[in-house]
PDB file of C-alpha atoms in Angstrom:
ATOM      1  CA  LYS A 267     -13.901-224.923 -77.079  1.00 64.00           C
ATOM      2  CA  ALA A 268     -15.502-226.113 -73.859  1.00 77.00           C
ATOM      3  CA  GLY A 269     -14.289-229.418 -72.468  1.00 93.00           C
ATOM      4  CA  VAL A 270     -16.234-232.357 -71.117  1.00 97.00           C
ATOM      5  CA  THR A 271     -18.464-231.274 -68.252  1.00 97.00           C
ATOM      6  CA  GLN A 272     -19.615-233.627 -65.521  1.00 97.00           C
ATOM      7  CA  THR A 273     -22.164-232.813 -62.852  1.00 97.00           C
ATOM      8  CA  PRO A 274     -22.292-232.958 -59.961  1.00 97.00           C
ATOM      9  CA  ARG A 275     -18.649-233.033 -58.839  1.00 96.00           C
ATOM     10  CA  TYR A 276     -19.441-234.702 -55.531  1.00 97.00           C
ATOM     11  CA  LEU A 277     -22.275-236.883 -54.278  1.00 96.00           C
ATOM     12  CA  ILE A 278     -22.952-238.592 -50.987  1.00 97.00           C
ATOM     13  CA  LYS A 279     -25.554-241.332 -50.907  1.00 97.00           C
ATOM     14  CA  THR A 280     -26.540-244.191 -48.640  1.00 97.00           C
ATOM     15  CA  ARG A 281     -26.801-247.878 -49.448  1.00 97.00           C
ATOM     16  CA  GLY A 282     -29.907-248.847 -51.386  1.00 97.00           C
ATOM     17  CA  GLN A 283     -30.429-245.443 -52.953  1.00 97.00           C
ATOM     18  CA  GLN A 284     -30.012-244.699 -56.626  1.00 97.00           C
ATOM     19  CA  VAL A 285     -28.018-241.955 -58.327  1.00 98.00           C
ATOM     20  CA  THR A 286     -27.844-240.250 -61.721  1.00 98.00           C
ATOM     21  CA  LEU A 287     -24.677-238.646 -63.055  1.00 98.00           C
ATOM     22  CA  SER A 288     -24.568-236.298 -66.019  1.00 98.00           C
ATOM     23  CA  CYS A 289     -22.014-235.713 -68.768  1.00 98.00           C
ATOM     24  CA  SER A 290     -21.917-233.080 -71.508  1.00 98.00           C
ATOM     25  CA  PRO A 291     -19.378-233.966 -74.211  1.00 97.00           C
ATOM     26  CA  ILE A 292     -17.254-231.636 -76.278  1.00 96.00           C
ATOM     27  CA  SER A 293     -19.311-230.001 -78.988  1.00 95.00           C
ATOM     28  CA  GLY A 294     -19.309-232.192 -82.101  1.00 94.00           C
ATOM     29  CA  HIS A 295     -18.340-235.355 -80.237  1.00 95.00           C
ATOM     30  CA  ARG A 296     -20.914-238.090 -80.609  1.00 95.00           C
ATOM     31  CA  SER A 297     -19.298-240.898 -78.614  1.00 95.00           C
ATOM     32  CA  VAL A 298     -19.482-240.854 -74.825  1.00 97.00           C
ATOM     33  CA  SER A 299     -17.762-243.442 -72.632  1.00 96.00           C
ATOM     34  CA  TRP A 300     -18.009-243.954 -68.891  1.00 98.00           C
ATOM     35  CA  TYR A 301     -15.348-245.311 -66.538  1.00 98.00           C
ATOM     36  CA  GLN A 302     -15.156-246.186 -62.867  1.00 98.00           C
ATOM     37  CA  GLN A 303     -11.931-245.368 -61.029  1.00 96.00           C
ATOM     38  CA  THR A 304     -11.127-246.948 -57.658  1.00 96.00           C
ATOM     39  CA  PRO A 305      -7.843-247.407 -55.778  1.00 92.00           C
ATOM     40  CA  GLY A 306      -8.220-251.186 -55.876  1.00 90.00           C
ATOM     41  CA  GLN A 307      -9.448-251.833 -59.411  1.00 92.00           C
ATOM     42  CA  GLY A 308      -8.047-248.817 -61.208  1.00 94.00           C
ATOM     43  CA  LEU A 309      -9.851-247.515 -64.275  1.00 96.00           C
ATOM     44  CA  GLN A 310     -12.549-249.802 -65.600  1.00 97.00           C
ATOM     45  CA  PHE A 311     -14.744-249.291 -68.656  1.00 96.00           C
ATOM     46  CA  LEU A 312     -18.470-249.192 -67.959  1.00 97.00           C
ATOM     47  CA  PHE A 313     -20.106-248.533 -71.343  1.00 95.00           C
ATOM     48  CA  GLU A 314     -20.085-246.405 -74.479  1.00 94.00           C
ATOM     49  CA  TYR A 315     -22.897-244.603 -76.263  1.00 95.00           C
ATOM     50  CA  PHE A 316     -23.065-243.310 -79.811  1.00 93.00           C
ATOM     51  CA  SER A 317     -26.115-241.805 -81.514  1.00 92.00           C
ATOM     52  CA  GLU A 318     -28.272-242.664 -78.507  1.00 95.00           C
ATOM     53  CA  THR A 319     -27.308-246.361 -78.704  1.00 94.00           C
ATOM     54  CA  GLN A 320     -25.162-248.378 -76.343  1.00 94.00           C
ATOM     55  CA  ARG A 321     -22.501-249.948 -78.558  1.00 91.00           C
ATOM     56  CA  ASN A 322     -20.179-251.414 -75.989  1.00 90.00           C
ATOM     57  CA  LYS A 323     -20.402-252.538 -72.400  1.00 92.00           C
ATOM     58  CA  GLY A 324     -17.936-253.570 -69.733  1.00 93.00           C
ATOM     59  CA  ASN A 325     -18.304-256.206 -67.037  1.00 94.00           C
ATOM     60  CA  PHE A 326     -20.546-254.436 -64.569  1.00 97.00           C
ATOM     61  CA  PRO A 327     -23.852-255.588 -63.090  1.00 96.00           C
ATOM     62  CA  GLY A 328     -27.161-254.446 -64.502  1.00 96.00           C
ATOM     63  CA  ARG A 329     -27.488-251.920 -61.675  1.00 97.00           C
ATOM     64  CA  PHE A 330     -25.256-249.721 -63.812  1.00 98.00           C
ATOM     65  CA  SER A 331     -27.071-248.250 -66.782  1.00 97.00           C
ATOM     66  CA  GLY A 332     -26.887-245.242 -69.004  1.00 97.00           C
ATOM     67  CA  ARG A 333     -28.447-243.373 -71.830  1.00 97.00           C
ATOM     68  CA  GLN A 334     -27.601-240.757 -74.389  1.00 98.00           C
ATOM     69  CA  PHE A 335     -29.753-237.966 -75.689  1.00 97.00           C
ATOM     70  CA  SER A 336     -30.035-236.564 -79.204  1.00 96.00           C
ATOM     71  CA  ASN A 337     -27.640-233.729 -78.309  1.00 95.00           C
ATOM     72  CA  SER A 338     -25.040-236.373 -77.276  1.00 96.00           C
ATOM     73  CA  ARG A 339     -25.318-235.551 -73.585  1.00 98.00           C
ATOM     74  CA  SER A 340     -25.248-238.697 -71.498  1.00 98.00           C
ATOM     75  CA  GLU A 341     -26.425-239.828 -68.108  1.00 98.00           C
ATOM     76  CA  MET A 342     -25.356-242.759 -66.016  1.00 98.00           C
ATOM     77  CA  ASN A 343     -27.574-244.337 -63.398  1.00 98.00           C
ATOM     78  CA  VAL A 344     -26.656-246.643 -60.553  1.00 97.00           C
ATOM     79  CA  SER A 345     -29.497-248.290 -58.661  1.00 95.00           C
ATOM     80  CA  THR A 346     -29.495-250.031 -55.278  1.00 96.00           C
ATOM     81  CA  LEU A 347     -26.178-248.497 -54.312  1.00 97.00           C
ATOM     82  CA  GLU A 348     -23.610-250.629 -52.503  1.00 97.00           C
ATOM     83  CA  LEU A 349     -20.605-249.541 -50.456  1.00 96.00           C
ATOM     84  CA  GLY A 350     -18.339-250.834 -53.215  1.00 96.00           C
ATOM     85  CA  ASP A 351     -19.817-248.344 -55.672  1.00 97.00           C
ATOM     86  CA  SER A 352     -17.865-245.570 -53.971  1.00 97.00           C
ATOM     87  CA  ALA A 353     -15.577-244.328 -56.728  1.00 97.00           C
ATOM     88  CA  LEU A 354     -14.672-241.550 -59.100  1.00 96.00           C
ATOM     89  CA  TYR A 355     -16.852-241.845 -62.207  1.00 98.00           C
ATOM     90  CA  LEU A 356     -15.273-240.397 -65.316  1.00 97.00           C
ATOM     91  CA  CYS A 357     -16.936-239.520 -68.571  1.00 97.00           C
ATOM     92  CA  ALA A 358     -14.977-239.189 -71.811  1.00 96.00           C
ATOM     93  CA  SER A 359     -15.968-238.081 -75.292  1.00 96.00           C
ATOM     94  CA  SER A 360     -14.543-238.551 -78.765  1.00 94.00           C
ATOM     95  CA  LEU A 361     -15.690-237.893 -82.295  1.00 91.00           C
ATOM     96  CA  ASP A 362     -17.072-241.356 -82.988  1.00 86.00           C
ATOM     97  CA  GLY A 363     -15.332-243.780 -80.614  1.00 82.00           C
ATOM     98  CA  ALA A 364     -13.214-245.451 -83.269  1.00 79.00           C
ATOM     99  CA  ARG A 365      -9.791-246.897 -82.615  1.00 74.00           C
ATOM    100  CA  GLY A 366      -7.018-244.315 -82.533  1.00 80.00           C
ATOM    101  CA  GLN A 367      -9.211-241.419 -81.511  1.00 85.00           C
ATOM    102  CA  PRO A 368      -8.124-239.901 -78.229  1.00 89.00           C
ATOM    103  CA  GLN A 369     -10.782-239.599 -75.580  1.00 93.00           C
ATOM    104  CA  HIS A 370     -11.221-236.337 -73.706  1.00 95.00           C
ATOM    105  CA  PHE A 371     -12.111-236.705 -70.059  1.00 96.00           C
ATOM    106  CA  GLY A 372     -14.145-234.650 -67.651  1.00 96.00           C
ATOM    107  CA  ASP A 373     -13.041-234.032 -64.068  1.00 95.00           C
ATOM    108  CA  GLY A 374     -15.338-236.741 -62.793  1.00 95.00           C
ATOM    109  CA  THR A 375     -18.053-237.186 -60.203  1.00 97.00           C
ATOM    110  CA  ARG A 376     -16.854-238.494 -56.868  1.00 97.00           C
ATOM    111  CA  LEU A 377     -19.532-240.734 -55.400  1.00 98.00           C
ATOM    112  CA  SER A 378     -19.344-241.703 -51.744  1.00 97.00           C
ATOM    113  CA  ILE A 379     -21.667-244.338 -50.307  1.00 97.00           C
ATOM    114  CA  LEU A 380     -22.309-244.280 -46.557  1.00 93.00           C
TER     115      LEU A 380
ATOM    116  CA  GLY B 202      -8.461-260.155 -73.532  1.00 82.00           C
ATOM    117  CA  ASP B 203      -6.570-256.905 -73.777  1.00 89.00           C
ATOM    118  CA  SER B 204      -4.350-255.822 -70.910  1.00 94.00           C
ATOM    119  CA  VAL B 205      -1.780-253.162 -70.060  1.00 97.00           C
ATOM    120  CA  THR B 206       0.986-253.550 -67.498  1.00 97.00           C
ATOM    121  CA  GLN B 207       2.871-250.575 -66.090  1.00 95.00           C
ATOM    122  CA  MET B 208       5.933-250.538 -63.917  1.00 83.00           C
ATOM    123  CA  GLU B 209       5.307-250.575 -60.196  1.00 78.00           C
ATOM    124  CA  GLY B 210       5.317-247.218 -58.511  1.00 83.00           C
ATOM    125  CA  PRO B 211       5.580-244.845 -56.895  1.00 94.00           C
ATOM    126  CA  VAL B 212       8.507-243.226 -58.672  1.00 96.00           C
ATOM    127  CA  THR B 213      10.380-240.453 -56.863  1.00 97.00           C
ATOM    128  CA  LEU B 214      12.890-238.296 -58.710  1.00 97.00           C
ATOM    129  CA  SER B 215      14.817-235.104 -58.232  1.00 97.00           C
ATOM    130  CA  GLU B 216      14.170-232.191 -60.559  1.00 97.00           C
ATOM    131  CA  GLU B 217      16.037-232.480 -63.902  1.00 97.00           C
ATOM    132  CA  ALA B 218      16.386-236.259 -63.565  1.00 98.00           C
ATOM    133  CA  PHE B 219      15.625-238.623 -66.463  1.00 98.00           C
ATOM    134  CA  LEU B 220      12.264-240.371 -66.354  1.00 97.00           C
ATOM    135  CA  THR B 221      11.253-243.757 -67.732  1.00 97.00           C
ATOM    136  CA  ILE B 222       7.916-245.416 -67.000  1.00 97.00           C
ATOM    137  CA  ASN B 223       7.638-248.852 -68.564  1.00 97.00           C
ATOM    138  CA  CYS B 224       4.456-250.030 -70.261  1.00 98.00           C
ATOM    139  CA  THR B 225       3.792-253.331 -72.008  1.00 98.00           C
ATOM    140  CA  TYR B 226       0.552-254.540 -73.510  1.00 96.00           C
ATOM    141  CA  THR B 227      -1.362-257.573 -74.723  1.00 94.00           C
ATOM    142  CA  ALA B 228      -3.956-257.098 -77.443  1.00 90.00           C
ATOM    143  CA  THR B 229      -5.931-259.300 -79.802  1.00 82.00           C
ATOM    144  CA  GLY B 230      -5.817-256.804 -82.651  1.00 80.00           C
ATOM    145  CA  TYR B 231      -3.552-253.949 -83.711  1.00 85.00           C
ATOM    146  CA  PRO B 232      -4.088-251.373 -80.981  1.00 91.00           C
ATOM    147  CA  SER B 233      -3.562-247.657 -80.717  1.00 93.00           C
ATOM    148  CA  LEU B 234      -1.545-246.665 -77.663  1.00 95.00           C
ATOM    149  CA  PHE B 235      -1.882-243.671 -75.356  1.00 96.00           C
ATOM    150  CA  TRP B 236      -0.363-242.057 -72.319  1.00 98.00           C
ATOM    151  CA  TYR B 237      -2.674-240.062 -70.062  1.00 98.00           C
ATOM    152  CA  VAL B 238      -1.798-237.961 -67.006  1.00 97.00           C
ATOM    153  CA  GLN B 239      -3.992-237.258 -63.992  1.00 96.00           C
ATOM    154  CA  TYR B 240      -3.356-234.377 -61.597  1.00 93.00           C
ATOM    155  CA  PRO B 241      -4.934-234.415 -58.116  1.00 88.00           C
ATOM    156  CA  GLY B 242      -8.652-233.779 -58.178  1.00 85.00           C
ATOM    157  CA  GLU B 243      -8.855-233.791 -61.944  1.00 88.00           C
ATOM    158  CA  GLY B 244      -9.757-236.106 -64.790  1.00 90.00           C
ATOM    159  CA  LEU B 245      -7.321-237.605 -67.264  1.00 95.00           C
ATOM    160  CA  GLN B 246      -5.503-235.520 -69.847  1.00 96.00           C
ATOM    161  CA  LEU B 247      -4.119-236.989 -73.027  1.00 96.00           C
ATOM    162  CA  LEU B 248      -0.334-236.701 -73.004  1.00 97.00           C
ATOM    163  CA  LEU B 249       0.566-238.425 -76.269  1.00 97.00           C
ATOM    164  CA  LYS B 250      -0.494-241.192 -78.608  1.00 96.00           C
ATOM    165  CA  ALA B 251       0.758-243.545 -81.343  1.00 95.00           C
ATOM    166  CA  THR B 252      -1.378-245.491 -83.762  1.00 92.00           C
ATOM    167  CA  LYS B 253       1.053-247.789 -85.584  1.00 91.00           C
ATOM    168  CA  ALA B 254       4.342-249.574 -85.091  1.00 94.00           C
ATOM    169  CA  ASP B 255       7.455-247.357 -84.810  1.00 96.00           C
ATOM    170  CA  ASP B 256       5.339-244.214 -84.397  1.00 96.00           C
ATOM    171  CA  LYS B 257       6.741-241.834 -81.790  1.00 97.00           C
ATOM    172  CA  GLY B 258       4.295-239.746 -79.820  1.00 97.00           C
ATOM    173  CA  SER B 259       5.620-236.616 -78.141  1.00 97.00           C
ATOM    174  CA  ASN B 260       4.283-233.712 -76.109  1.00 97.00           C
ATOM    175  CA  LYS B 261       5.662-231.310 -73.477  1.00 95.00           C
ATOM    176  CA  GLY B 262       9.061-233.040 -73.537  1.00 97.00           C
ATOM    177  CA  PHE B 263       7.570-236.513 -73.036  1.00 98.00           C
ATOM    178  CA  GLU B 264       8.104-239.203 -75.674  1.00 98.00           C
ATOM    179  CA  ALA B 265       7.019-242.791 -76.260  1.00 98.00           C
ATOM    180  CA  THR B 266       7.658-245.117 -79.212  1.00 98.00           C
ATOM    181  CA  TYR B 267       5.253-247.863 -80.300  1.00 97.00           C
ATOM    182  CA  ARG B 268       7.346-251.063 -80.333  1.00 97.00           C
ATOM    183  CA  LYS B 269       5.302-253.891 -81.824  1.00 94.00           C
ATOM    184  CA  GLU B 270       8.090-256.449 -81.568  1.00 95.00           C
ATOM    185  CA  THR B 271       8.351-255.988 -77.799  1.00 96.00           C
ATOM    186  CA  THR B 272       4.689-254.944 -77.301  1.00 96.00           C
ATOM    187  CA  SER B 273       5.880-251.890 -75.390  1.00 97.00           C
ATOM    188  CA  PHE B 274       5.202-248.151 -75.185  1.00 98.00           C
ATOM    189  CA  HIS B 275       7.579-246.781 -72.569  1.00 98.00           C
ATOM    190  CA  LEU B 276       7.237-243.139 -71.496  1.00 98.00           C
ATOM    191  CA  GLU B 277      10.408-241.034 -71.254  1.00 98.00           C
ATOM    192  CA  LYS B 278      11.353-237.471 -70.413  1.00 98.00           C
ATOM    193  CA  GLY B 279      14.854-236.145 -70.361  1.00 97.00           C
ATOM    194  CA  SER B 280      14.497-233.648 -67.519  1.00 96.00           C
ATOM    195  CA  VAL B 281      11.519-233.727 -65.176  1.00 97.00           C
ATOM    196  CA  GLN B 282      10.102-230.755 -63.300  1.00 97.00           C
ATOM    197  CA  VAL B 283       8.210-230.508 -60.025  1.00 96.00           C
ATOM    198  CA  SER B 284       5.107-229.696 -62.068  1.00 95.00           C
ATOM    199  CA  ASP B 285       5.304-233.161 -63.686  1.00 97.00           C
ATOM    200  CA  SER B 286       4.276-234.752 -60.386  1.00 96.00           C
ATOM    201  CA  ALA B 287       1.076-236.666 -61.191  1.00 97.00           C
ATOM    202  CA  VAL B 288      -0.264-240.142 -61.955  1.00 96.00           C
ATOM    203  CA  TYR B 289       0.561-241.497 -65.406  1.00 97.00           C
ATOM    204  CA  PHE B 290      -1.582-244.081 -67.193  1.00 97.00           C
ATOM    205  CA  CYS B 291      -0.727-246.154 -70.222  1.00 98.00           C
ATOM    206  CA  ALA B 292      -3.763-247.221 -72.256  1.00 96.00           C
ATOM    207  CA  LEU B 293      -4.722-249.012 -75.430  1.00 94.00           C
ATOM    208  CA  SER B 294      -7.612-248.970 -77.845  1.00 91.00           C
ATOM    209  CA  ASP B 295      -7.906-252.203 -79.756  1.00 83.00           C
ATOM    210  CA  ALA B 296      -8.947-252.544 -83.377  1.00 62.00           C
ATOM    211  CA  ALA B 297     -11.202-255.540 -82.805  1.00 60.00           C
ATOM    212  CA  GLY B 298     -14.322-253.869 -84.086  1.00 58.00           C
ATOM    213  CA  GLY B 299     -17.601-253.534 -82.256  1.00 59.00           C
ATOM    214  CA  THR B 300     -16.443-254.742 -78.888  1.00 66.00           C
ATOM    215  CA  SER B 301     -13.801-252.037 -78.797  1.00 75.00           C
ATOM    216  CA  TYR B 302     -15.848-248.963 -79.636  1.00 81.00           C
ATOM    217  CA  GLY B 303     -15.150-246.198 -77.157  1.00 85.00           C
ATOM    218  CA  LYS B 304     -13.187-248.482 -74.862  1.00 90.00           C
ATOM    219  CA  LEU B 305      -9.765-247.755 -73.456  1.00 93.00           C
ATOM    220  CA  THR B 306      -7.972-250.426 -71.444  1.00 94.00           C
ATOM    221  CA  PHE B 307      -5.727-248.846 -68.821  1.00 96.00           C
ATOM    222  CA  GLY B 308      -2.689-249.876 -66.866  1.00 97.00           C
ATOM    223  CA  GLN B 309      -2.781-249.495 -63.107  1.00 96.00           C
ATOM    224  CA  GLY B 310      -1.130-246.090 -63.126  1.00 96.00           C
ATOM    225  CA  THR B 311       2.268-244.913 -61.894  1.00 96.00           C
ATOM    226  CA  ILE B 312       2.550-242.180 -59.291  1.00 96.00           C
ATOM    227  CA  LEU B 313       5.402-239.795 -60.057  1.00 96.00           C
ATOM    228  CA  THR B 314       6.721-237.394 -57.442  1.00 97.00           C
ATOM    229  CA  VAL B 315       9.431-234.896 -58.390  1.00 97.00           C
ATOM    230  CA  HIS B 316      11.319-233.099 -55.621  1.00 96.00           C
ATOM    231  CA  PRO B 317      13.069-229.720 -56.065  1.00 95.00           C
TER     232      PRO B 317
END
């Protein structure tokens, strides 16, 4: 069974640009969550999608957005990039996002802002 | 809100030494608890989990017991190997309904280095 796939693995952007990251969940998983990982803040929850609807959202500015398609694939968009957005962005999938279900993570997209 | 606190790292051990990484949590509901491991350049892998009090999760020689009375979920391994060198994260998933869907709250991570 294929795991969670994130593309691209690496991105370099400049301040003010926007970026879109992609995540394909494990087949049959309908919940997709996104996290930001930085050395200073650790792992922080961005948002979760299920059946094309955002059900949960962390404390990030509106520049961070996402969507989910009917095949459960998800994209995350960051607009007006800032230096502080440099991070590893991780996508995770689970069957339906309920408590107790383990999340399965991709290898992440490393975003560097110049 | 929910929070997870892990012992300060980094932790450096010799091969075959005993490992303990402490984890305590604060949650509004009745959480499920997890340990994840991250190897360099990779995402997180689930190591073990426990969903109710006194449950013991175990995998690859690692163990952790859900202690509700002390709000703890300490990770242990009797004999570590060089290949166990990685970053270990304790995490919780709360049962507080809609605001918890798909959300894991993580500790800050503990870097483990095992020397031959």
